[in-house]
mmCIF file of C-alpha atoms in Angstrom:
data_model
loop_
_atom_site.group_PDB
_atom_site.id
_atom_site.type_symbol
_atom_site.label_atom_id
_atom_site.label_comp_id
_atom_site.label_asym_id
_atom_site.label_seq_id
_atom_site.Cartn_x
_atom_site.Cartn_y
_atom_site.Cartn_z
ATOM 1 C CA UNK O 1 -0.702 -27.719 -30.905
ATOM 2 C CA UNK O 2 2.873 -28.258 -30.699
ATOM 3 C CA UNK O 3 5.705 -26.621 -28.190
ATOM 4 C CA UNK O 4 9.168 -25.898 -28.643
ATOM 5 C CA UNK O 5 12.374 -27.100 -26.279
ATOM 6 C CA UNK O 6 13.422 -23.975 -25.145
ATOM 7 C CA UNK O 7 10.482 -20.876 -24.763
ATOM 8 C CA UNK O 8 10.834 -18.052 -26.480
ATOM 9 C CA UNK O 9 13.235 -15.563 -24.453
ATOM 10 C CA UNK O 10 14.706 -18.182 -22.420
ATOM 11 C CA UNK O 11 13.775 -20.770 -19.665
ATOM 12 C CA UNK O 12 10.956 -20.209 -17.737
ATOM 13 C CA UNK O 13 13.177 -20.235 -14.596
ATOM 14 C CA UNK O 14 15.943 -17.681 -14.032
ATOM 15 C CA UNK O 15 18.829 -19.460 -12.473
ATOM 16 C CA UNK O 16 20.539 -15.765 -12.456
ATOM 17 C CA UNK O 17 17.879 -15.083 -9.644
ATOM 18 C CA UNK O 18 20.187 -16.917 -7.392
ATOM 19 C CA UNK O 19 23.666 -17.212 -8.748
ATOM 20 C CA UNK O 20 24.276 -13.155 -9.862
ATOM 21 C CA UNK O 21 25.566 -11.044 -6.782
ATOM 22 C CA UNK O 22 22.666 -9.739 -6.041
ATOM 23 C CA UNK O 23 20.983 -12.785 -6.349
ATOM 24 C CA UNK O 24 23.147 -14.156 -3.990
ATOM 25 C CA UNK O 25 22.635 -11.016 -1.707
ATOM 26 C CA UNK O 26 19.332 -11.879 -1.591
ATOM 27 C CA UNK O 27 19.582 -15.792 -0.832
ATOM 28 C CA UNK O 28 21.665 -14.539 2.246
ATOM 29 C CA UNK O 29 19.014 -12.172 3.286
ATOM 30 C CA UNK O 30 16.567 -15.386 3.128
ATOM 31 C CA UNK O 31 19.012 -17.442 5.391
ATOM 32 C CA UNK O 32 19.498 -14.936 7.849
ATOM 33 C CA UNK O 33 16.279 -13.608 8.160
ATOM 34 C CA UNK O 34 15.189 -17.037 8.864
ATOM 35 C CA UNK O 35 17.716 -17.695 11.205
ATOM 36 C CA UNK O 36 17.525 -14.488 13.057
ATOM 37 C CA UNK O 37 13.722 -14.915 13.364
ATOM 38 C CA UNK O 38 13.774 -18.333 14.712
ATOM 39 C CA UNK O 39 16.605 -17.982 17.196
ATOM 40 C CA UNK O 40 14.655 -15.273 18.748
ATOM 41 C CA UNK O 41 11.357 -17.160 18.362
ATOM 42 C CA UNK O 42 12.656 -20.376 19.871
ATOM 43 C CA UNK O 43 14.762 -19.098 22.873
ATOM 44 C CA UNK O 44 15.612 -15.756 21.963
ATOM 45 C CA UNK O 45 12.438 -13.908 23.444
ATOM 46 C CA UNK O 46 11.045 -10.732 21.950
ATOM 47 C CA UNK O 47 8.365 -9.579 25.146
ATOM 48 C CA UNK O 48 7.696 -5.513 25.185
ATOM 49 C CA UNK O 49 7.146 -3.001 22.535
ATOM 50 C CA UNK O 50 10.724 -3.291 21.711
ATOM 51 C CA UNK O 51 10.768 -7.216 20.483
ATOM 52 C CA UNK O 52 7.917 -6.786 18.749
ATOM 53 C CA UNK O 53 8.991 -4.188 16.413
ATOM 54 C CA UNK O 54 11.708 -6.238 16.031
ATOM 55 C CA UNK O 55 10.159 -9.621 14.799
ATOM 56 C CA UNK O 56 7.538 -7.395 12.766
ATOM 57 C CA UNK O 57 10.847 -5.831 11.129
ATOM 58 C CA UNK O 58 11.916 -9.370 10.451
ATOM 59 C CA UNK O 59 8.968 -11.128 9.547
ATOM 60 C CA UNK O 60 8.083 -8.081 6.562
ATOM 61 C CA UNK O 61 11.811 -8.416 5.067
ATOM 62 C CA UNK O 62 11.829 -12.090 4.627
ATOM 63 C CA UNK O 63 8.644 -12.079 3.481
ATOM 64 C CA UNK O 64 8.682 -9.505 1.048
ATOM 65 C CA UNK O 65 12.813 -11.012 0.064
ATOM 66 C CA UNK O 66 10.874 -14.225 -0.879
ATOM 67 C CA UNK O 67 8.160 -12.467 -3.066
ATOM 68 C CA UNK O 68 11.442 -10.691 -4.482
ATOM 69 C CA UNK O 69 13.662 -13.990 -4.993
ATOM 70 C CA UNK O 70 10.293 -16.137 -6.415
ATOM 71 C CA UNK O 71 9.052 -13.821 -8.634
ATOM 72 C CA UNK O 72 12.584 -13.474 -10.269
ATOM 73 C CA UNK O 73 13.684 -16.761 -10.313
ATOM 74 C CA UNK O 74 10.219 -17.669 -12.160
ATOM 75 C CA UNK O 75 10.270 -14.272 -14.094
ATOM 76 C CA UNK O 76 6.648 -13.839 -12.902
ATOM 77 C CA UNK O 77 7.364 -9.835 -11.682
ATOM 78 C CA UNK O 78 6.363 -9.465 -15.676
ATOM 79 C CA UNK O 79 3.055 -9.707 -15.009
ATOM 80 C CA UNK O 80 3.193 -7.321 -12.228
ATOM 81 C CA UNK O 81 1.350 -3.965 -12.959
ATOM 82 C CA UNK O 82 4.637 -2.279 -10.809
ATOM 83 C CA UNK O 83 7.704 -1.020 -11.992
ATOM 84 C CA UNK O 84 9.932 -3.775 -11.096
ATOM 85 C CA UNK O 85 13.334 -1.885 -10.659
ATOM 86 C CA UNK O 86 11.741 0.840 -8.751
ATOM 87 C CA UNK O 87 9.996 -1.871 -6.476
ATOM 88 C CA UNK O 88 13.154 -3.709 -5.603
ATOM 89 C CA UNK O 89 15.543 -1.049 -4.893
ATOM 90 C CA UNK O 90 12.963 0.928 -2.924
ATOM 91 C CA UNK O 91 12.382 -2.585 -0.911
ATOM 92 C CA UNK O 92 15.986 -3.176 -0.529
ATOM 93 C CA UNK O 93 16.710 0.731 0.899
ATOM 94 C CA UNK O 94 13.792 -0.171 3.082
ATOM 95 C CA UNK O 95 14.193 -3.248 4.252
ATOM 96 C CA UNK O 96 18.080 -1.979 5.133
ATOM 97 C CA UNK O 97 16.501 0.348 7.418
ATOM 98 C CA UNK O 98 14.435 -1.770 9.013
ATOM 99 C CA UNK O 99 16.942 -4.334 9.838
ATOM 100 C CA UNK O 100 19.900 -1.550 10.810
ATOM 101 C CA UNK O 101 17.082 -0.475 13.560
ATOM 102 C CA UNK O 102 16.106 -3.888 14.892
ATOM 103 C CA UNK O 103 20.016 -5.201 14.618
ATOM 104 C CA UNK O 104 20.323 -2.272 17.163
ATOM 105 C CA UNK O 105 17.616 -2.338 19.262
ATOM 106 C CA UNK O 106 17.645 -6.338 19.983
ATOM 107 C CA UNK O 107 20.720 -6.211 21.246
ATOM 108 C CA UNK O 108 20.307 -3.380 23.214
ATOM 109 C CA UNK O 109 17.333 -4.591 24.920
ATOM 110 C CA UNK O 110 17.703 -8.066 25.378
ATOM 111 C CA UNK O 111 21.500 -9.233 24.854
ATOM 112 C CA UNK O 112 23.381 -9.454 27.686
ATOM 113 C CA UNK O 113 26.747 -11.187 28.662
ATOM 114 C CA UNK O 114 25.844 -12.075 31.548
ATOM 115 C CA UNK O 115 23.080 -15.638 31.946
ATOM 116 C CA UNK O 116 19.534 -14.346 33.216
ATOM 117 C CA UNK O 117 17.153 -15.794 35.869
ATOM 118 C CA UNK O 118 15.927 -19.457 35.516
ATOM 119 C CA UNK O 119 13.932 -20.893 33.664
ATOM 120 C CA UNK O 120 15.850 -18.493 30.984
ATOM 121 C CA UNK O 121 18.905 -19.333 31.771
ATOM 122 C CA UNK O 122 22.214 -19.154 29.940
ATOM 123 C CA UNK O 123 20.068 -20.859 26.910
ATOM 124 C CA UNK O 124 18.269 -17.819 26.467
ATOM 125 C CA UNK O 125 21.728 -15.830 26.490
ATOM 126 C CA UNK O 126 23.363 -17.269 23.722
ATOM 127 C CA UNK O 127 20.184 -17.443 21.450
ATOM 128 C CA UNK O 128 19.665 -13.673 21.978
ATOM 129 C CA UNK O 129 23.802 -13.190 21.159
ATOM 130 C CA UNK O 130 23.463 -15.182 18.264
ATOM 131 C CA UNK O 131 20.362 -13.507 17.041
ATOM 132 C CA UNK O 132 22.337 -10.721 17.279
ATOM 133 C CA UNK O 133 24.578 -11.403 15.313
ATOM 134 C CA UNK O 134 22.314 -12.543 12.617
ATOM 135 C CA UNK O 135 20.664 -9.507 12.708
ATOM 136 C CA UNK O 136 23.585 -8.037 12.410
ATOM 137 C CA UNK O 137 24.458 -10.308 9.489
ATOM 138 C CA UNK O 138 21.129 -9.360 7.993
ATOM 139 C CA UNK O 139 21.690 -5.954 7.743
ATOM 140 C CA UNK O 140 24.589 -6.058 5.826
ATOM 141 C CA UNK O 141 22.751 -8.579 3.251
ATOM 142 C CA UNK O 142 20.388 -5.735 2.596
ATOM 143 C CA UNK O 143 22.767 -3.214 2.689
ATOM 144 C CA UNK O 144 24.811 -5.337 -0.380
ATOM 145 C CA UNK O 145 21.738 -5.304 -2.226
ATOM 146 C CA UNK O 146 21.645 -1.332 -2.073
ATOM 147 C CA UNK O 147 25.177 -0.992 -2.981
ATOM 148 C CA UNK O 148 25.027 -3.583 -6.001
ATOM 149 C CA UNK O 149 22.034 -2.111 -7.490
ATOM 150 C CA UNK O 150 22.338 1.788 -6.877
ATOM 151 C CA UNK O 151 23.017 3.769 -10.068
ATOM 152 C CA UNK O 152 26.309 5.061 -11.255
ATOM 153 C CA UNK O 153 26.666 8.215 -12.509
ATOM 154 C CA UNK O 154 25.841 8.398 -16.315
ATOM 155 C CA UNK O 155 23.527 4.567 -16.332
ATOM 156 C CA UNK O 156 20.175 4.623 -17.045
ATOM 157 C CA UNK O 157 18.318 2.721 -14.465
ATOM 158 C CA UNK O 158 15.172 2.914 -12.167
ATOM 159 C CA UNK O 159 14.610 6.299 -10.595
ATOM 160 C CA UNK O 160 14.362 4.438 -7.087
ATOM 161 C CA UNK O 161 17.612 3.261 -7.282
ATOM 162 C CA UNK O 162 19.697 7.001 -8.166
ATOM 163 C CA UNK O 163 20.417 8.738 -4.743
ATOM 164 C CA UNK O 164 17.541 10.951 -5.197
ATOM 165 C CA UNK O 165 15.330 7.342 -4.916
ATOM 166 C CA UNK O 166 17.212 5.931 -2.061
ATOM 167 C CA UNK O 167 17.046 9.698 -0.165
ATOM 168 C CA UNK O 168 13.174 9.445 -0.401
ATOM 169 C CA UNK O 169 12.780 5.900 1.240
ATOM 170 C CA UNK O 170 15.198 7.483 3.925
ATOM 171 C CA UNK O 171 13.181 10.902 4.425
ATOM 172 C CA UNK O 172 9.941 8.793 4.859
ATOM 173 C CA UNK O 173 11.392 6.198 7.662
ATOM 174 C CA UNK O 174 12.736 9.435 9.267
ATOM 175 C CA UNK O 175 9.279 11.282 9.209
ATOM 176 C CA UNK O 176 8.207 7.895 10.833
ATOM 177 C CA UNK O 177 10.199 8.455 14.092
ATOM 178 C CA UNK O 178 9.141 11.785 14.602
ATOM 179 C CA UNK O 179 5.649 11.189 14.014
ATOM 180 C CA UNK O 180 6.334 8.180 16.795
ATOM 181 C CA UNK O 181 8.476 10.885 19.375
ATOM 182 C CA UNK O 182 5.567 13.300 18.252
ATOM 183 C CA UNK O 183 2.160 10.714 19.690
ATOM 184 C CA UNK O 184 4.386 9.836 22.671
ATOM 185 C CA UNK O 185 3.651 12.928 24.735
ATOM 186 C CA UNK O 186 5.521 15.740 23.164
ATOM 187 C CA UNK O 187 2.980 17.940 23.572
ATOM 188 C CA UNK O 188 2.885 19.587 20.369
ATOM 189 C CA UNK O 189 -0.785 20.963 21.059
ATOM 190 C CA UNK O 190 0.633 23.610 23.311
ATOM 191 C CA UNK O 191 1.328 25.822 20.329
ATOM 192 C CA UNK O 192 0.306 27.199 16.823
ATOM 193 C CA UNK O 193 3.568 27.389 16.072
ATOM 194 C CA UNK O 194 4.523 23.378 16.577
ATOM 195 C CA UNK O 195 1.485 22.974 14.827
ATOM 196 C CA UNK O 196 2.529 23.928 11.907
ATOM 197 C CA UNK O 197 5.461 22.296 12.248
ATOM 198 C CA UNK O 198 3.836 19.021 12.575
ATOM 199 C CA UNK O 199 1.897 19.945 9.545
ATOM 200 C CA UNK O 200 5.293 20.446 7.687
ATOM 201 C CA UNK O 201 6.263 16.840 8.906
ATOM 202 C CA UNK O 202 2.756 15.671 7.417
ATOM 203 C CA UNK O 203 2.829 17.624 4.197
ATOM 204 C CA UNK O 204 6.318 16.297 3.402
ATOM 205 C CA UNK O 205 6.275 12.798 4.100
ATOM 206 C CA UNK O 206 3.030 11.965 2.268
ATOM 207 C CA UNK O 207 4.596 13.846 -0.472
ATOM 208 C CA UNK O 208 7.947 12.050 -0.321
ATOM 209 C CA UNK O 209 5.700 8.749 -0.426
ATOM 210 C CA UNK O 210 3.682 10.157 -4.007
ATOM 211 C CA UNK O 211 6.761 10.036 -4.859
ATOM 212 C CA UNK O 212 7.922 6.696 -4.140
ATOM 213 C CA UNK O 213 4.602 5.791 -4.934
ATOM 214 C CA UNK O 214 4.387 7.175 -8.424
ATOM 215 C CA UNK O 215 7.632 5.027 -9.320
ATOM 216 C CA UNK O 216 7.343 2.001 -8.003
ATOM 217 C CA UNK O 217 3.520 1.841 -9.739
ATOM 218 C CA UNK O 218 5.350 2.970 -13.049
ATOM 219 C CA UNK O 219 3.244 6.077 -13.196
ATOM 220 C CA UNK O 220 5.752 8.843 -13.273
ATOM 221 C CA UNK O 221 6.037 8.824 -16.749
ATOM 222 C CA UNK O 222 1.911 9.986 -16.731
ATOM 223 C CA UNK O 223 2.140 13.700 -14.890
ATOM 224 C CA UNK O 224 1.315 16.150 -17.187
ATOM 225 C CA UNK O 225 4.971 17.702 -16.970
ATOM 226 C CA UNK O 226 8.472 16.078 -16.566
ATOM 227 C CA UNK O 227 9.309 13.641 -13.469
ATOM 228 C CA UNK O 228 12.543 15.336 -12.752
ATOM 229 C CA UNK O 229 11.008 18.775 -12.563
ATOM 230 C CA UNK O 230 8.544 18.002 -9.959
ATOM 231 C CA UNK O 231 10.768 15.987 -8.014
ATOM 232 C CA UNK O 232 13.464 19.126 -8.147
ATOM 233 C CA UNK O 233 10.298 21.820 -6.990
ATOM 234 C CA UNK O 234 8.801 19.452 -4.357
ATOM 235 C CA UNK O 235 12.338 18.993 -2.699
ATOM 236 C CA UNK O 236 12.759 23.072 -2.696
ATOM 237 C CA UNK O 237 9.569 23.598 -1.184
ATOM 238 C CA UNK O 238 10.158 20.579 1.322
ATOM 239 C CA UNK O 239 13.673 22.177 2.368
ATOM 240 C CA UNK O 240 12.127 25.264 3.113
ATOM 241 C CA UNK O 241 9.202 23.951 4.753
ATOM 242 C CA UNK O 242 11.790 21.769 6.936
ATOM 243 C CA UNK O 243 13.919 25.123 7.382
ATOM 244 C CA UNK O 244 11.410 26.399 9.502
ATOM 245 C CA UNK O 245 10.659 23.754 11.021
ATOM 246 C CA UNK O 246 13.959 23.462 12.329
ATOM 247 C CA UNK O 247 13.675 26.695 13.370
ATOM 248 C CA UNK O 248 10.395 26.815 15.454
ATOM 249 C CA UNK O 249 10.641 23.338 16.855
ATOM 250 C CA UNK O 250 13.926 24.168 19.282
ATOM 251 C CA UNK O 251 12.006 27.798 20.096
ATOM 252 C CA UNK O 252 8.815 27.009 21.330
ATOM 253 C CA UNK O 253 10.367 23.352 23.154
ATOM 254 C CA UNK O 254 13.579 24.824 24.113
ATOM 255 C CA UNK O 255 13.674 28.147 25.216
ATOM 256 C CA UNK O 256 13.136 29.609 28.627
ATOM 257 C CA UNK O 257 10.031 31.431 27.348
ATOM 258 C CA UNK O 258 7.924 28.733 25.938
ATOM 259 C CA UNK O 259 9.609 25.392 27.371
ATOM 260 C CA UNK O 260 12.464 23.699 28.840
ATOM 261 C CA UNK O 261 15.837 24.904 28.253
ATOM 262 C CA UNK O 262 17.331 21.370 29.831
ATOM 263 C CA UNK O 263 15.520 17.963 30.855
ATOM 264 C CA UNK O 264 13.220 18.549 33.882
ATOM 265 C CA UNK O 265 15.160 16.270 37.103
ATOM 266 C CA UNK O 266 11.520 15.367 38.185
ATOM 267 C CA UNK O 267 10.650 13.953 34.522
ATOM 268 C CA UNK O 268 10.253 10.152 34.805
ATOM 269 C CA UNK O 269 12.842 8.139 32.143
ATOM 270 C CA UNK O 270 10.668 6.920 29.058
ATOM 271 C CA UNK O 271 7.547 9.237 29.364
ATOM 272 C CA UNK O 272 9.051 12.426 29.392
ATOM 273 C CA UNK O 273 8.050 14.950 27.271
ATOM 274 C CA UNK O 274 10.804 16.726 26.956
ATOM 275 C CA UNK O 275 13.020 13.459 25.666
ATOM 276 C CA UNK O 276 10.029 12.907 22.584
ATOM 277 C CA UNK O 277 10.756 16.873 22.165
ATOM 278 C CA UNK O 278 14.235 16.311 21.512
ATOM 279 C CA UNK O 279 14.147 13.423 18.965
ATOM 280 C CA UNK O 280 11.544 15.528 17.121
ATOM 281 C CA UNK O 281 14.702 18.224 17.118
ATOM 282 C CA UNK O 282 16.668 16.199 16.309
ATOM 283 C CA UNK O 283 15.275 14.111 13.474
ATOM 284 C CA UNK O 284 14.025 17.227 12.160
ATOM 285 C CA UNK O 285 17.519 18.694 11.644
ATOM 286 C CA UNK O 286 18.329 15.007 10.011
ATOM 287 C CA UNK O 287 15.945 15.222 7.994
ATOM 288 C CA UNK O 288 16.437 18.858 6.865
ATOM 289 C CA UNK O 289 19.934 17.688 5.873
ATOM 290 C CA UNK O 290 18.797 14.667 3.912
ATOM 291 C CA UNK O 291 16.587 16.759 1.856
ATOM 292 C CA UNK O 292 19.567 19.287 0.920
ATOM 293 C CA UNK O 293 21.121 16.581 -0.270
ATOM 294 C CA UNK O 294 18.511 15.504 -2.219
ATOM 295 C CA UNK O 295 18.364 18.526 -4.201
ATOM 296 C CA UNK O 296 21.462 19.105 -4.447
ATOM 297 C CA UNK O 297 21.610 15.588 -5.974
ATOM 298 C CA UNK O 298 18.328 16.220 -8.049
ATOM 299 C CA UNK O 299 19.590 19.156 -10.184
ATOM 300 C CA UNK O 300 21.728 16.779 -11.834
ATOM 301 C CA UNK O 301 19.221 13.713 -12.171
ATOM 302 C CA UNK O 302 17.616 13.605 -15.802
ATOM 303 C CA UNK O 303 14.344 11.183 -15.560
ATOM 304 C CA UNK O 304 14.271 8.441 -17.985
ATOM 305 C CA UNK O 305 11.184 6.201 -17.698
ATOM 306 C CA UNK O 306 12.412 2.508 -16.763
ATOM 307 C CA UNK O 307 9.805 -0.525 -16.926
#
């Protein structure tokens, strides 16, 4: 048995992993995910519903950024049964997301200018500025890695990284919060009519994550009729599905007839049903745009499978 100097294909180790810009992207998202998680951890605090979401948001990305960054730089993602592309672009559109949230909700529930109580003290004020601005920092990381890798007009690459990709991972996280201003009292039972719409909300999002699903595990390719096609009907059917939606939400929440027209003075600030109404509305009209879009971007996507 004998061996050679240099493998076939190259070193086993991928210094590009860490030197190209987006490698570098990524090494940045490393450092400042660690940073931002252990200011907070260490000083910082991260008590109530509100800190946790944000050190779960923190702890996913940099764990799933070092899967990324390892299995790269040791070109082990070959022997991954995933679609590699499609995995990293649809990580990097979520994990930008995820961080733009928490870089907005730490702040705006636990940075202050001014030092708080003992034992806290000013201490705990500059670690929670600083991990703001990390998180911050961390954000734009991701948000690098989305820009670098998204696909110009005319290049073959990953379906998960076209516009049509990026729209899906963006649908999905907005289905999540209104699914979360739906189970926090908006009182959608009242009504066949919101019903349905929450049924819409359903029906789309676990399509939208087929979708994502069907990339990322390389398995697009497989349907019995072309990738592009389906994605172009589903998106129709979703718009119009999210169409009336849009409609019958507002109706049967808003109007004089069936709801509130205007937030109740009695209705006590953070369980109010009439606030998790509106950011159902709301989101639902966001949404409704975001899947225009998509088609509109989708009639002129051609699907070429990309391992």
């Amino acid at each position: 048995m004998g061996s050679t100097v240099e493998p076939p294909g190259g070193g086993y180790l991928h210094l590009g992993a860490v030197t190209s810009p987006v490698g570098t992207a990524r090494v940045l998202q490393l450092a400042f995910g660690c940073t931002t998680f252990s200011l907070v951890a260490h000083r910082g605090g991260s008590a109530g519903v509100q800190g946790t979401f944000c050190m779960a948001a923190w702890g996913f990305c940099f764990a799933l950024s070092g899967l990324v960054v390892a299995c790269e730089f040791t070109r082990l993602h070959g022997c991954l049964r995933l679609s590699w592309g499609n995995f990293t672009a649809a990580f990097a559109m979520l994990a930008t997301l995820l961080s733009a949230t928490a870089a907005v909700i730490y702040p705006l529930y636990f940075a202050r200018l001014q030092c708080p109580p003992e034992p806290a003290g000013c201490a705990a004020r500059d670690f929670r500025l600083a991990a703001s601005v990390f998180a911050g920092l961390l954000f734009l990381a991701y948000a690098a890695e989305v820009a670098l890798t998204r696909a110009r007009p005319g290049q073959v690459a990953s379906y998960m990284a076209t516009v049509s990709g990026l729209l899906k991972i963006v649908q999905a996280f907005v289905a999540c919060i209104i699914f979360g201003a739906l189970v926090h009292d908006s009182r959608y039972g009242r009504y066949a009519a919101t019903q349905w719409c929450v049924a819409v909300y359903s029906l789309c999002f676990l399509a939208t994550v087929a979708v994502v699903a069907l990339s990322v595990t390389g398995h697009a390719a497989g349907l019995g009729c072309p990738f592009d096609r389906v994605v172009v009907v589903y998106t129709f059917l979703a718009v119009l599905l999210y169409l009336s939606a849009a409609v019958i939400w507002p109706v049967f929440c808003f109007d004089p007839k069936y709801g509130e027209p205007g937030r109740p003075p009695d209705c006590p600030r953070g369980s109010c049903p009439w606030d998790s109404q509106l950011v159902v509305a709301t989101f639902t009209y966001v949404n409704l745009l975001l899947y225009v879009a998509d088609l509109a971007y989708s009639q002129r996507l051609r699907f070429v499978p990309v391992p």
